[in-house]
Amino acid sequence: MWHSTGLRSLVTCLARSPNWDTFAVGYADGSIRLWSAATKEVLVTFNGHKSAISALTFDNAGTTLASGSKDTDIIVWDVVGEVGLYRLRGHRDQITGLAFIVANQPVEETTTTTTDDNTNTGPPTHLLSSSKDTFLKLFSLTTQHCIETVVGHRGEAWSFAYDPSSSVLISGGGEGEAKCWLLDQAVLSSGGILAGPDGKLRRAIIPLAPLSLPSTSHTHNITQITMHPTLPVLAVHSGEKTIDVFRLRTEEELRKKLARRRRRERVACAYWKRLIPAATYGSYIRSGRLTPQQRTGSIRRRLRARG
């Protein structure tokens, strides 16, 4: 048990440092304490927020901490120097998520596909935030200003997860939707201002597609989205008290899966064309009496029966 004499405020947020020994703990009174897991003592206390802490995140080196609060402010702290660096403003409601972004120059700016060699472990250049005001904001840590604002959801933006290897961002909202975005590394590397071939400024946050959840009638808010630190696995927690786990596939894996599916479809179609007269085969398909799943399943059952 970790306990500090005279501390009675409730714990509202928790984040672990990359060095595994230090934990940042946010409290309802707006204070932040760095605890050592080995000594079970407070290393340093940060005071700068006026209300409860709602979001905390470390950079890759664990030397910089960002905190968000119900007072709508974001503060960047120097963990080594034990001092606050600057305050970022722009949101109009409680901060719900924070993530440091490291800009890296893609091999080819014209492609949106990135590789593991495209990841950068240097100092952070940007900070991404979400808030209950429905906005996703991208701040430049160099200029300490917001360089892009995106209306992420129809309701409150509750959580997001960022994958540095693919530059893909997944956000969840209060309306029960999860959306995928792509961070344009070329725009980030240029400082946030980069013109496209048509002369218009390119967006740093590009919408990709909504993330299909297993439940089609899902309307509860997405309370938390977490990316596995080493595996291509994404977990989505919702107000329905369920956790949906997704496996993120690469483009090569998707192409192979699609090729296997098409191959199974061709085999199934050839089988049923031999079984059903050609004049009635099309009417079976159009009427829905014979779905692709039924064709494939029937073939599998017959093959198992023969074996």
PDB file of C-alpha atoms in Angstrom:
ATOM      1  CA  MET A   1       0.000   0.000   0.000  1.00  0.00           C
ATOM      2  CA  TRP A   2       1.197   3.486  -0.895  1.00  0.00           C
ATOM      3  CA  HIS A   3       0.287   6.137   1.621  1.00  0.00           C
ATOM      4  CA  SER A   4       1.377   9.726   2.194  1.00  0.00           C
ATOM      5  CA  THR A   5       0.775  11.448   5.517  1.00  0.00           C
ATOM      6  CA  GLY A   6      -1.988  14.049   5.313  1.00  0.00           C
ATOM      7  CA  LEU A   7      -3.126  13.004   1.834  1.00  0.00           C
ATOM      8  CA  ARG A   8      -6.897  12.470   1.747  1.00  0.00           C
ATOM      9  CA  SER A   9      -7.822  13.279  -1.863  1.00  0.00           C
ATOM     10  CA  LEU A  10      -9.234  10.556  -4.069  1.00  0.00           C
ATOM     11  CA  VAL A  11      -7.109   9.019  -6.812  1.00  0.00           C
ATOM     12  CA  THR A  12      -8.590   9.928 -10.211  1.00  0.00           C
ATOM     13  CA  CYS A  13      -5.891   8.905 -12.704  1.00  0.00           C
ATOM     14  CA  LEU A  14      -2.832   6.666 -12.934  1.00  0.00           C
ATOM     15  CA  ALA A  15       0.007   6.256 -15.444  1.00  0.00           C
ATOM     16  CA  ARG A  16       3.145   4.119 -15.412  1.00  0.00           C
ATOM     17  CA  SER A  17       6.514   5.449 -16.546  1.00  0.00           C
ATOM     18  CA  PRO A  18       8.508   3.530 -19.185  1.00  0.00           C
ATOM     19  CA  ASN A  19      11.186   2.861 -16.557  1.00  0.00           C
ATOM     20  CA  TRP A  20       8.635   0.610 -14.757  1.00  0.00           C
ATOM     21  CA  ASP A  21       9.489   1.893 -11.272  1.00  0.00           C
ATOM     22  CA  THR A  22       7.814   5.314 -11.334  1.00  0.00           C
ATOM     23  CA  PHE A  23       4.052   5.832 -11.341  1.00  0.00           C
ATOM     24  CA  ALA A  24       2.289   9.162 -11.851  1.00  0.00           C
ATOM     25  CA  VAL A  25      -0.853   9.421  -9.744  1.00  0.00           C
ATOM     26  CA  GLY A  26      -3.421  12.182 -10.213  1.00  0.00           C
ATOM     27  CA  TYR A  27      -5.763  13.264  -7.450  1.00  0.00           C
ATOM     28  CA  ALA A  28      -9.126  14.971  -7.129  1.00  0.00           C
ATOM     29  CA  ASP A  29      -7.541  18.144  -5.688  1.00  0.00           C
ATOM     30  CA  GLY A  30      -5.556  18.690  -8.918  1.00  0.00           C
ATOM     31  CA  SER A  31      -2.191  17.531  -7.568  1.00  0.00           C
ATOM     32  CA  ILE A  32       0.089  14.939  -9.175  1.00  0.00           C
ATOM     33  CA  ARG A  33       2.507  12.749  -7.241  1.00  0.00           C
ATOM     34  CA  LEU A  34       5.253  10.570  -8.636  1.00  0.00           C
ATOM     35  CA  TRP A  35       5.547   7.383  -6.604  1.00  0.00           C
ATOM     36  CA  SER A  36       8.444   4.935  -6.535  1.00  0.00           C
ATOM     37  CA  ALA A  37       7.262   1.326  -6.603  1.00  0.00           C
ATOM     38  CA  ALA A  38      10.500   0.134  -5.007  1.00  0.00           C
ATOM     39  CA  THR A  39      10.555   2.497  -2.014  1.00  0.00           C
ATOM     40  CA  LYS A  40       6.776   3.164  -1.855  1.00  0.00           C
ATOM     41  CA  GLU A  41       7.529   6.843  -1.330  1.00  0.00           C
ATOM     42  CA  VAL A  42       6.595  10.068  -3.114  1.00  0.00           C
ATOM     43  CA  LEU A  43       9.432  11.310  -5.306  1.00  0.00           C
ATOM     44  CA  VAL A  44       7.962  14.664  -6.309  1.00  0.00           C
ATOM     45  CA  THR A  45       4.639  16.521  -6.177  1.00  0.00           C
ATOM     46  CA  PHE A  46       3.323  18.712  -8.998  1.00  0.00           C
ATOM     47  CA  ASN A  47       0.664  21.372  -8.398  1.00  0.00           C
ATOM     48  CA  GLY A  48      -0.816  23.357 -11.263  1.00  0.00           C
ATOM     49  CA  HIS A  49      -4.372  22.248 -11.951  1.00  0.00           C
ATOM     50  CA  LYS A  50      -7.481  23.688 -10.319  1.00  0.00           C
ATOM     51  CA  SER A  51      -9.594  20.509 -10.385  1.00  0.00           C
ATOM     52  CA  ALA A  52      -9.330  16.716 -10.615  1.00  0.00           C
ATOM     53  CA  ILE A  53      -6.737  15.131 -12.889  1.00  0.00           C
ATOM     54  CA  SER A  54      -8.390  13.187 -15.720  1.00  0.00           C
ATOM     55  CA  ALA A  55      -5.487  12.166 -18.023  1.00  0.00           C
ATOM     56  CA  LEU A  56      -1.782  11.407 -17.639  1.00  0.00           C
ATOM     57  CA  THR A  57       0.884  10.194 -20.051  1.00  0.00           C
ATOM     58  CA  PHE A  58       4.686   9.853 -20.186  1.00  0.00           C
ATOM     59  CA  ASP A  59       6.922  10.221 -23.212  1.00  0.00           C
ATOM     60  CA  ASN A  60       9.062   7.309 -24.450  1.00  0.00           C
ATOM     61  CA  ALA A  61      12.007   8.220 -22.231  1.00  0.00           C
ATOM     62  CA  GLY A  62       9.916   8.849 -19.124  1.00  0.00           C
ATOM     63  CA  THR A  63      11.444  12.304 -18.652  1.00  0.00           C
ATOM     64  CA  THR A  64       8.384  14.313 -19.678  1.00  0.00           C
ATOM     65  CA  LEU A  65       4.867  14.048 -18.276  1.00  0.00           C
ATOM     66  CA  ALA A  66       1.660  15.549 -19.662  1.00  0.00           C
ATOM     67  CA  SER A  67      -1.426  15.988 -17.505  1.00  0.00           C
ATOM     68  CA  GLY A  68      -5.006  16.923 -18.323  1.00  0.00           C
ATOM     69  CA  SER A  69      -7.707  17.984 -15.929  1.00  0.00           C
ATOM     70  CA  LYS A  70     -11.361  18.829 -15.576  1.00  0.00           C
ATOM     71  CA  ASP A  71     -10.290  22.496 -15.712  1.00  0.00           C
ATOM     72  CA  THR A  72      -9.711  21.913 -19.500  1.00  0.00           C
ATOM     73  CA  ASP A  73      -5.979  22.735 -19.279  1.00  0.00           C
ATOM     74  CA  ILE A  74      -3.014  20.568 -20.280  1.00  0.00           C
ATOM     75  CA  ILE A  75       0.320  20.969 -18.501  1.00  0.00           C
ATOM     76  CA  VAL A  76       3.640  19.519 -19.652  1.00  0.00           C
ATOM     77  CA  TRP A  77       6.039  18.704 -16.805  1.00  0.00           C
ATOM     78  CA  ASP A  78       9.787  18.093 -16.684  1.00  0.00           C
ATOM     79  CA  VAL A  79      10.141  14.981 -14.518  1.00  0.00           C
ATOM     80  CA  VAL A  80      13.922  15.290 -14.137  1.00  0.00           C
ATOM     81  CA  GLY A  81      13.897  19.005 -13.378  1.00  0.00           C
ATOM     82  CA  GLU A  82      10.740  18.603 -11.243  1.00  0.00           C
ATOM     83  CA  VAL A  83       9.145  21.692 -12.771  1.00  0.00           C
ATOM     84  CA  GLY A  84       6.260  22.583 -15.064  1.00  0.00           C
ATOM     85  CA  LEU A  85       7.312  23.605 -18.569  1.00  0.00           C
ATOM     86  CA  TYR A  86       4.205  25.157 -20.137  1.00  0.00           C
ATOM     87  CA  ARG A  87       0.426  25.069 -20.272  1.00  0.00           C
ATOM     88  CA  LEU A  88      -1.623  24.193 -23.369  1.00  0.00           C
ATOM     89  CA  ARG A  89      -5.128  25.598 -23.766  1.00  0.00           C
ATOM     90  CA  GLY A  90      -7.873  25.182 -26.345  1.00  0.00           C
ATOM     91  CA  HIS A  91     -10.316  22.574 -25.086  1.00  0.00           C
ATOM     92  CA  ARG A  92     -13.630  23.635 -23.588  1.00  0.00           C
ATOM     93  CA  ASP A  93     -14.361  20.595 -21.446  1.00  0.00           C
ATOM     94  CA  GLN A  94     -12.650  17.867 -19.440  1.00  0.00           C
ATOM     95  CA  ILE A  95      -9.528  16.307 -20.972  1.00  0.00           C
ATOM     96  CA  THR A  96     -10.072  12.579 -21.515  1.00  0.00           C
ATOM     97  CA  GLY A  97      -6.908  11.382 -23.272  1.00  0.00           C
ATOM     98  CA  LEU A  98      -3.299  12.388 -23.994  1.00  0.00           C
ATOM     99  CA  ALA A  99      -0.474  10.917 -26.087  1.00  0.00           C
ATOM    100  CA  PHE A 100       2.963  12.163 -27.101  1.00  0.00           C
ATOM    101  CA  ILE A 101       3.712  11.945 -30.841  1.00  0.00           C
ATOM    102  CA  VAL A 102       7.175  11.652 -32.369  1.00  0.00           C
ATOM    103  CA  ALA A 103       7.301  12.988 -35.926  1.00  0.00           C
ATOM    104  CA  ASN A 104       9.400  10.956 -38.336  1.00  0.00           C
ATOM    105  CA  GLN A 105      10.040  11.493 -42.018  1.00  0.00           C
ATOM    106  CA  PRO A 106       8.408   8.773 -44.170  1.00  0.00           C
ATOM    107  CA  VAL A 107      10.465   7.078 -46.842  1.00  0.00           C
ATOM    108  CA  GLU A 108       7.944   8.166 -49.469  1.00  0.00           C
ATOM    109  CA  GLU A 109       5.525  10.968 -48.760  1.00  0.00           C
ATOM    110  CA  THR A 110       3.141   9.732 -51.439  1.00  0.00           C
ATOM    111  CA  THR A 111       2.459   6.434 -49.672  1.00  0.00           C
ATOM    112  CA  THR A 112       0.396   6.025 -46.549  1.00  0.00           C
ATOM    113  CA  THR A 113       1.947   2.651 -45.690  1.00  0.00           C
ATOM    114  CA  THR A 114       4.588   2.756 -42.980  1.00  0.00           C
ATOM    115  CA  THR A 115       6.982   0.142 -41.715  1.00  0.00           C
ATOM    116  CA  ASP A 116       8.685  -0.564 -38.436  1.00  0.00           C
ATOM    117  CA  ASP A 117      11.743   1.338 -39.687  1.00  0.00           C
ATOM    118  CA  ASN A 118       9.530   4.410 -39.791  1.00  0.00           C
ATOM    119  CA  THR A 119       9.190   4.503 -36.012  1.00  0.00           C
ATOM    120  CA  ASN A 120      11.151   7.088 -34.085  1.00  0.00           C
ATOM    121  CA  THR A 121      12.087   6.911 -30.432  1.00  0.00           C
ATOM    122  CA  GLY A 122      13.445  10.449 -30.194  1.00  0.00           C
ATOM    123  CA  PRO A 123      12.002  13.317 -28.164  1.00  0.00           C
ATOM    124  CA  PRO A 124       8.296  14.048 -28.683  1.00  0.00           C
ATOM    125  CA  THR A 125       7.384  16.774 -31.141  1.00  0.00           C
ATOM    126  CA  HIS A 126       3.594  16.863 -30.743  1.00  0.00           C
ATOM    127  CA  LEU A 127       0.906  16.122 -28.203  1.00  0.00           C
ATOM    128  CA  LEU A 128      -2.467  14.648 -29.118  1.00  0.00           C
ATOM    129  CA  SER A 129      -5.459  15.204 -26.844  1.00  0.00           C
ATOM    130  CA  SER A 130      -9.140  14.317 -26.653  1.00  0.00           C
ATOM    131  CA  SER A 131     -11.864  15.986 -24.646  1.00  0.00           C
ATOM    132  CA  LYS A 132     -15.531  15.826 -23.771  1.00  0.00           C
ATOM    133  CA  ASP A 133     -16.024  18.832 -26.062  1.00  0.00           C
ATOM    134  CA  THR A 134     -15.994  16.244 -28.958  1.00  0.00           C
ATOM    135  CA  PHE A 135     -12.654  17.545 -30.307  1.00  0.00           C
ATOM    136  CA  LEU A 136      -9.331  15.889 -31.019  1.00  0.00           C
ATOM    137  CA  LYS A 137      -6.511  18.442 -30.905  1.00  0.00           C
ATOM    138  CA  LEU A 138      -2.921  18.214 -32.088  1.00  0.00           C
ATOM    139  CA  PHE A 139      -0.466  20.514 -30.327  1.00  0.00           C
ATOM    140  CA  SER A 140       3.033  21.382 -31.501  1.00  0.00           C
ATOM    141  CA  LEU A 141       5.466  21.183 -28.588  1.00  0.00           C
ATOM    142  CA  THR A 142       7.839  23.492 -30.462  1.00  0.00           C
ATOM    143  CA  THR A 143       5.440  26.411 -30.818  1.00  0.00           C
ATOM    144  CA  GLN A 144       3.231  25.300 -27.887  1.00  0.00           C
ATOM    145  CA  HIS A 145       0.096  25.967 -29.931  1.00  0.00           C
ATOM    146  CA  CYS A 146      -2.678  23.861 -31.418  1.00  0.00           C
ATOM    147  CA  ILE A 147      -2.003  23.193 -35.093  1.00  0.00           C
ATOM    148  CA  GLU A 148      -5.113  21.141 -35.907  1.00  0.00           C
ATOM    149  CA  THR A 149      -8.552  20.496 -34.452  1.00  0.00           C
ATOM    150  CA  VAL A 150     -10.795  17.652 -35.588  1.00  0.00           C
ATOM    151  CA  VAL A 151     -14.427  17.059 -34.659  1.00  0.00           C
ATOM    152  CA  GLY A 152     -13.884  13.466 -33.644  1.00  0.00           C
ATOM    153  CA  HIS A 153     -17.378  12.376 -32.595  1.00  0.00           C
ATOM    154  CA  ARG A 154     -20.995  13.474 -32.375  1.00  0.00           C
ATOM    155  CA  GLY A 155     -20.784  13.045 -28.600  1.00  0.00           C
ATOM    156  CA  GLU A 156     -18.017  13.324 -26.053  1.00  0.00           C
ATOM    157  CA  ALA A 157     -14.622  11.958 -27.101  1.00  0.00           C
ATOM    158  CA  TRP A 158     -13.850   9.569 -24.258  1.00  0.00           C
ATOM    159  CA  SER A 159     -10.653   7.775 -25.196  1.00  0.00           C
ATOM    160  CA  PHE A 160      -8.151   7.024 -27.948  1.00  0.00           C
ATOM    161  CA  ALA A 161      -5.171   4.788 -28.686  1.00  0.00           C
ATOM    162  CA  TYR A 162      -2.229   5.567 -30.966  1.00  0.00           C
ATOM    163  CA  ASP A 163       0.022   3.070 -32.752  1.00  0.00           C
ATOM    164  CA  PRO A 164       3.399   4.706 -33.557  1.00  0.00           C
ATOM    165  CA  SER A 165       4.478   1.955 -35.973  1.00  0.00           C
ATOM    166  CA  SER A 166       1.546   2.549 -38.347  1.00  0.00           C
ATOM    167  CA  SER A 167       0.626   6.134 -37.337  1.00  0.00           C
ATOM    168  CA  VAL A 168      -2.964   4.942 -36.887  1.00  0.00           C
ATOM    169  CA  LEU A 169      -5.207   6.509 -34.270  1.00  0.00           C
ATOM    170  CA  ILE A 170      -8.390   4.888 -32.934  1.00  0.00           C
ATOM    171  CA  SER A 171     -10.801   7.088 -30.979  1.00  0.00           C
ATOM    172  CA  GLY A 172     -14.009   6.291 -29.125  1.00  0.00           C
ATOM    173  CA  GLY A 173     -16.959   8.555 -28.416  1.00  0.00           C
ATOM    174  CA  GLY A 174     -19.974   8.868 -26.191  1.00  0.00           C
ATOM    175  CA  GLU A 175     -22.310   7.847 -29.017  1.00  0.00           C
ATOM    176  CA  GLY A 176     -20.778   4.358 -29.060  1.00  0.00           C
ATOM    177  CA  GLU A 177     -18.688   4.740 -32.229  1.00  0.00           C
ATOM    178  CA  ALA A 178     -15.010   3.985 -32.691  1.00  0.00           C
ATOM    179  CA  LYS A 179     -13.195   5.698 -35.561  1.00  0.00           C
ATOM    180  CA  CYS A 180      -9.816   5.181 -37.216  1.00  0.00           C
ATOM    181  CA  TRP A 181      -7.555   8.055 -38.244  1.00  0.00           C
ATOM    182  CA  LEU A 182      -4.153   8.357 -39.876  1.00  0.00           C
ATOM    183  CA  LEU A 183      -1.518  10.860 -38.773  1.00  0.00           C
ATOM    184  CA  ASP A 184       0.338  12.206 -41.800  1.00  0.00           C
ATOM    185  CA  GLN A 185       3.995  12.037 -40.752  1.00  0.00           C
ATOM    186  CA  ALA A 186       5.061  14.271 -43.628  1.00  0.00           C
ATOM    187  CA  VAL A 187       2.843  17.073 -42.306  1.00  0.00           C
ATOM    188  CA  LEU A 188       4.117  16.578 -38.755  1.00  0.00           C
ATOM    189  CA  SER A 189       7.743  16.666 -39.910  1.00  0.00           C
ATOM    190  CA  SER A 190       7.140  19.909 -41.791  1.00  0.00           C
ATOM    191  CA  GLY A 191       5.861  21.658 -38.675  1.00  0.00           C
ATOM    192  CA  GLY A 192       2.177  21.266 -39.496  1.00  0.00           C
ATOM    193  CA  ILE A 193       2.146  23.213 -42.766  1.00  0.00           C
ATOM    194  CA  LEU A 194       2.518  21.271 -46.020  1.00  0.00           C
ATOM    195  CA  ALA A 195       0.800  21.862 -49.345  1.00  0.00           C
ATOM    196  CA  GLY A 196      -0.482  19.022 -51.481  1.00  0.00           C
ATOM    197  CA  PRO A 197      -0.266  18.631 -55.275  1.00  0.00           C
ATOM    198  CA  ASP A 198      -3.411  20.749 -55.677  1.00  0.00           C
ATOM    199  CA  GLY A 199      -1.915  23.603 -53.655  1.00  0.00           C
ATOM    200  CA  LYS A 200      -4.189  23.075 -50.658  1.00  0.00           C
ATOM    201  CA  LEU A 201      -2.837  22.485 -47.180  1.00  0.00           C
ATOM    202  CA  ARG A 202      -2.719  18.834 -46.176  1.00  0.00           C
ATOM    203  CA  ARG A 203      -4.412  17.717 -42.986  1.00  0.00           C
ATOM    204  CA  ALA A 204      -2.297  16.171 -40.259  1.00  0.00           C
ATOM    205  CA  ILE A 205      -5.159  13.955 -39.036  1.00  0.00           C
ATOM    206  CA  ILE A 206      -6.836  12.072 -41.891  1.00  0.00           C
ATOM    207  CA  PRO A 207     -10.068  10.097 -41.334  1.00  0.00           C
ATOM    208  CA  LEU A 208      -9.843   6.469 -42.447  1.00  0.00           C
ATOM    209  CA  ALA A 209     -12.980   4.519 -41.518  1.00  0.00           C
ATOM    210  CA  PRO A 210     -15.198   3.632 -38.570  1.00  0.00           C
ATOM    211  CA  LEU A 211     -14.224   0.566 -36.562  1.00  0.00           C
ATOM    212  CA  SER A 212     -16.965  -2.045 -36.806  1.00  0.00           C
ATOM    213  CA  LEU A 213     -17.923  -3.294 -33.352  1.00  0.00           C
ATOM    214  CA  PRO A 214     -19.381  -6.804 -32.890  1.00  0.00           C
ATOM    215  CA  SER A 215     -22.664  -5.462 -31.502  1.00  0.00           C
ATOM    216  CA  THR A 216     -24.634  -3.657 -34.216  1.00  0.00           C
ATOM    217  CA  SER A 217     -26.974  -2.104 -31.631  1.00  0.00           C
ATOM    218  CA  HIS A 218     -24.105  -0.665 -29.617  1.00  0.00           C
ATOM    219  CA  THR A 219     -25.021   2.775 -28.253  1.00  0.00           C
ATOM    220  CA  HIS A 220     -23.066   2.990 -24.990  1.00  0.00           C
ATOM    221  CA  ASN A 221     -20.036   5.238 -24.726  1.00  0.00           C
ATOM    222  CA  ILE A 222     -16.557   3.891 -25.422  1.00  0.00           C
ATOM    223  CA  THR A 223     -14.911   4.350 -22.030  1.00  0.00           C
ATOM    224  CA  GLN A 224     -11.405   3.154 -22.852  1.00  0.00           C
ATOM    225  CA  ILE A 225      -9.309   2.090 -25.841  1.00  0.00           C
ATOM    226  CA  THR A 226      -5.922   0.462 -25.254  1.00  0.00           C
ATOM    227  CA  MET A 227      -3.244  -0.778 -27.640  1.00  0.00           C
ATOM    228  CA  HIS A 228      -0.997  -3.677 -26.626  1.00  0.00           C
ATOM    229  CA  PRO A 229       2.587  -2.385 -26.206  1.00  0.00           C
ATOM    230  CA  THR A 230       4.195  -5.121 -28.349  1.00  0.00           C
ATOM    231  CA  LEU A 231       1.457  -7.101 -30.139  1.00  0.00           C
ATOM    232  CA  PRO A 232      -0.952  -5.864 -32.874  1.00  0.00           C
ATOM    233  CA  VAL A 233      -3.919  -6.174 -30.507  1.00  0.00           C
ATOM    234  CA  LEU A 234      -6.496  -3.516 -29.644  1.00  0.00           C
ATOM    235  CA  ALA A 235      -8.937  -3.661 -26.712  1.00  0.00           C
ATOM    236  CA  VAL A 236     -12.116  -1.558 -26.618  1.00  0.00           C
ATOM    237  CA  HIS A 237     -14.071  -1.214 -23.369  1.00  0.00           C
ATOM    238  CA  SER A 238     -17.620   0.122 -23.492  1.00  0.00           C
ATOM    239  CA  GLY A 239     -20.407   1.020 -21.117  1.00  0.00           C
ATOM    240  CA  GLU A 240     -22.064  -2.316 -21.899  1.00  0.00           C
ATOM    241  CA  LYS A 241     -19.517  -3.937 -19.527  1.00  0.00           C
ATOM    242  CA  THR A 242     -17.869  -5.742 -22.415  1.00  0.00           C
ATOM    243  CA  ILE A 243     -14.337  -5.694 -23.811  1.00  0.00           C
ATOM    244  CA  ASP A 244     -13.922  -6.240 -27.548  1.00  0.00           C
ATOM    245  CA  VAL A 245     -10.454  -7.421 -28.609  1.00  0.00           C
ATOM    246  CA  PHE A 246      -9.307  -6.787 -32.186  1.00  0.00           C
ATOM    247  CA  ARG A 247      -6.278  -8.081 -34.046  1.00  0.00           C
ATOM    248  CA  LEU A 248      -4.746  -5.458 -36.314  1.00  0.00           C
ATOM    249  CA  ARG A 249      -3.653  -6.938 -39.630  1.00  0.00           C
ATOM    250  CA  THR A 250      -1.120  -5.577 -42.069  1.00  0.00           C
ATOM    251  CA  GLU A 251      -1.984  -4.923 -45.710  1.00  0.00           C
ATOM    252  CA  GLU A 252      -0.142  -8.106 -46.723  1.00  0.00           C
ATOM    253  CA  GLU A 253      -2.175 -10.189 -44.260  1.00  0.00           C
ATOM    254  CA  LEU A 254      -5.399  -8.624 -45.524  1.00  0.00           C
ATOM    255  CA  ARG A 255      -4.500  -9.411 -49.138  1.00  0.00           C
ATOM    256  CA  LYS A 256      -3.774 -13.048 -48.258  1.00  0.00           C
ATOM    257  CA  LYS A 257      -7.017 -13.375 -46.311  1.00  0.00           C
ATOM    258  CA  LEU A 258      -9.024 -11.856 -49.164  1.00  0.00           C
ATOM    259  CA  ALA A 259      -7.329 -14.187 -51.659  1.00  0.00           C
ATOM    260  CA  ARG A 260      -8.213 -17.232 -49.532  1.00  0.00           C
ATOM    261  CA  ARG A 261     -11.822 -16.082 -49.274  1.00  0.00           C
ATOM    262  CA  ARG A 262     -12.102 -15.598 -53.038  1.00  0.00           C
ATOM    263  CA  ARG A 263     -10.541 -18.992 -53.637  1.00  0.00           C
ATOM    264  CA  ARG A 264     -13.096 -20.652 -51.360  1.00  0.00           C
ATOM    265  CA  GLU A 265     -15.885 -18.794 -53.175  1.00  0.00           C
ATOM    266  CA  ARG A 266     -14.682 -20.017 -56.568  1.00  0.00           C
ATOM    267  CA  VAL A 267     -14.561 -23.616 -55.330  1.00  0.00           C
ATOM    268  CA  ALA A 268     -18.043 -23.322 -53.827  1.00  0.00           C
ATOM    269  CA  CYS A 269     -19.527 -21.770 -56.966  1.00  0.00           C
ATOM    270  CA  ALA A 270     -18.013 -24.474 -59.186  1.00  0.00           C
ATOM    271  CA  TYR A 271     -19.429 -27.201 -56.933  1.00  0.00           C
ATOM    272  CA  TRP A 272     -22.960 -25.818 -56.843  1.00  0.00           C
ATOM    273  CA  LYS A 273     -22.987 -25.107 -60.577  1.00  0.00           C
ATOM    274  CA  ARG A 274     -22.425 -28.808 -61.149  1.00  0.00           C
ATOM    275  CA  LEU A 275     -25.091 -29.733 -58.586  1.00  0.00           C
ATOM    276  CA  ILE A 276     -27.802 -27.253 -59.654  1.00  0.00           C
ATOM    277  CA  PRO A 277     -28.914 -26.686 -63.256  1.00  0.00           C
ATOM    278  CA  ALA A 278     -27.481 -23.545 -64.782  1.00  0.00           C
ATOM    279  CA  ALA A 279     -30.980 -22.115 -65.419  1.00  0.00           C
ATOM    280  CA  THR A 280     -31.876 -22.175 -61.716  1.00  0.00           C
ATOM    281  CA  TYR A 281     -28.452 -21.418 -60.188  1.00  0.00           C
ATOM    282  CA  GLY A 282     -28.749 -17.654 -60.673  1.00  0.00           C
ATOM    283  CA  SER A 283     -32.239 -17.537 -59.212  1.00  0.00           C
ATOM    284  CA  TYR A 284     -30.989 -19.386 -56.103  1.00  0.00           C
ATOM    285  CA  ILE A 285     -28.312 -16.765 -55.532  1.00  0.00           C
ATOM    286  CA  ARG A 286     -30.558 -13.766 -56.229  1.00  0.00           C
ATOM    287  CA  SER A 287     -33.323 -15.048 -53.962  1.00  0.00           C
ATOM    288  CA  GLY A 288     -30.931 -15.541 -51.073  1.00  0.00           C
ATOM    289  CA  ARG A 289     -31.757 -19.250 -50.771  1.00  0.00           C
ATOM    290  CA  LEU A 290     -28.070 -20.057 -51.233  1.00  0.00           C
ATOM    291  CA  THR A 291     -25.596 -17.768 -49.496  1.00  0.00           C
ATOM    292  CA  PRO A 292     -21.797 -17.979 -49.913  1.00  0.00           C
ATOM    293  CA  GLN A 293     -21.519 -19.199 -46.329  1.00  0.00           C
ATOM    294  CA  GLN A 294     -24.012 -21.996 -47.049  1.00  0.00           C
ATOM    295  CA  ARG A 295     -22.135 -23.036 -50.182  1.00  0.00           C
ATOM    296  CA  THR A 296     -18.784 -23.184 -48.392  1.00  0.00           C
ATOM    297  CA  GLY A 297     -20.234 -24.893 -45.318  1.00  0.00           C
ATOM    298  CA  SER A 298     -21.958 -27.565 -47.373  1.00  0.00           C
ATOM    299  CA  ILE A 299     -18.748 -28.419 -49.207  1.00  0.00           C
ATOM    300  CA  ARG A 300     -16.841 -28.720 -45.931  1.00  0.00           C
ATOM    301  CA  ARG A 301     -19.470 -31.065 -44.491  1.00  0.00           C
ATOM    302  CA  ARG A 302     -19.382 -33.282 -47.581  1.00  0.00           C
ATOM    303  CA  LEU A 303     -15.564 -33.442 -47.521  1.00  0.00           C
ATOM    304  CA  ARG A 304     -15.566 -34.406 -43.838  1.00  0.00           C
ATOM    305  CA  ALA A 305     -18.166 -37.094 -44.530  1.00  0.00           C
ATOM    306  CA  ARG A 306     -15.987 -38.556 -47.304  1.00  0.00           C
ATOM    307  CA  GLY A 307     -12.890 -38.541 -45.069  1.00  0.00           C
TER     308      GLY A 307
END
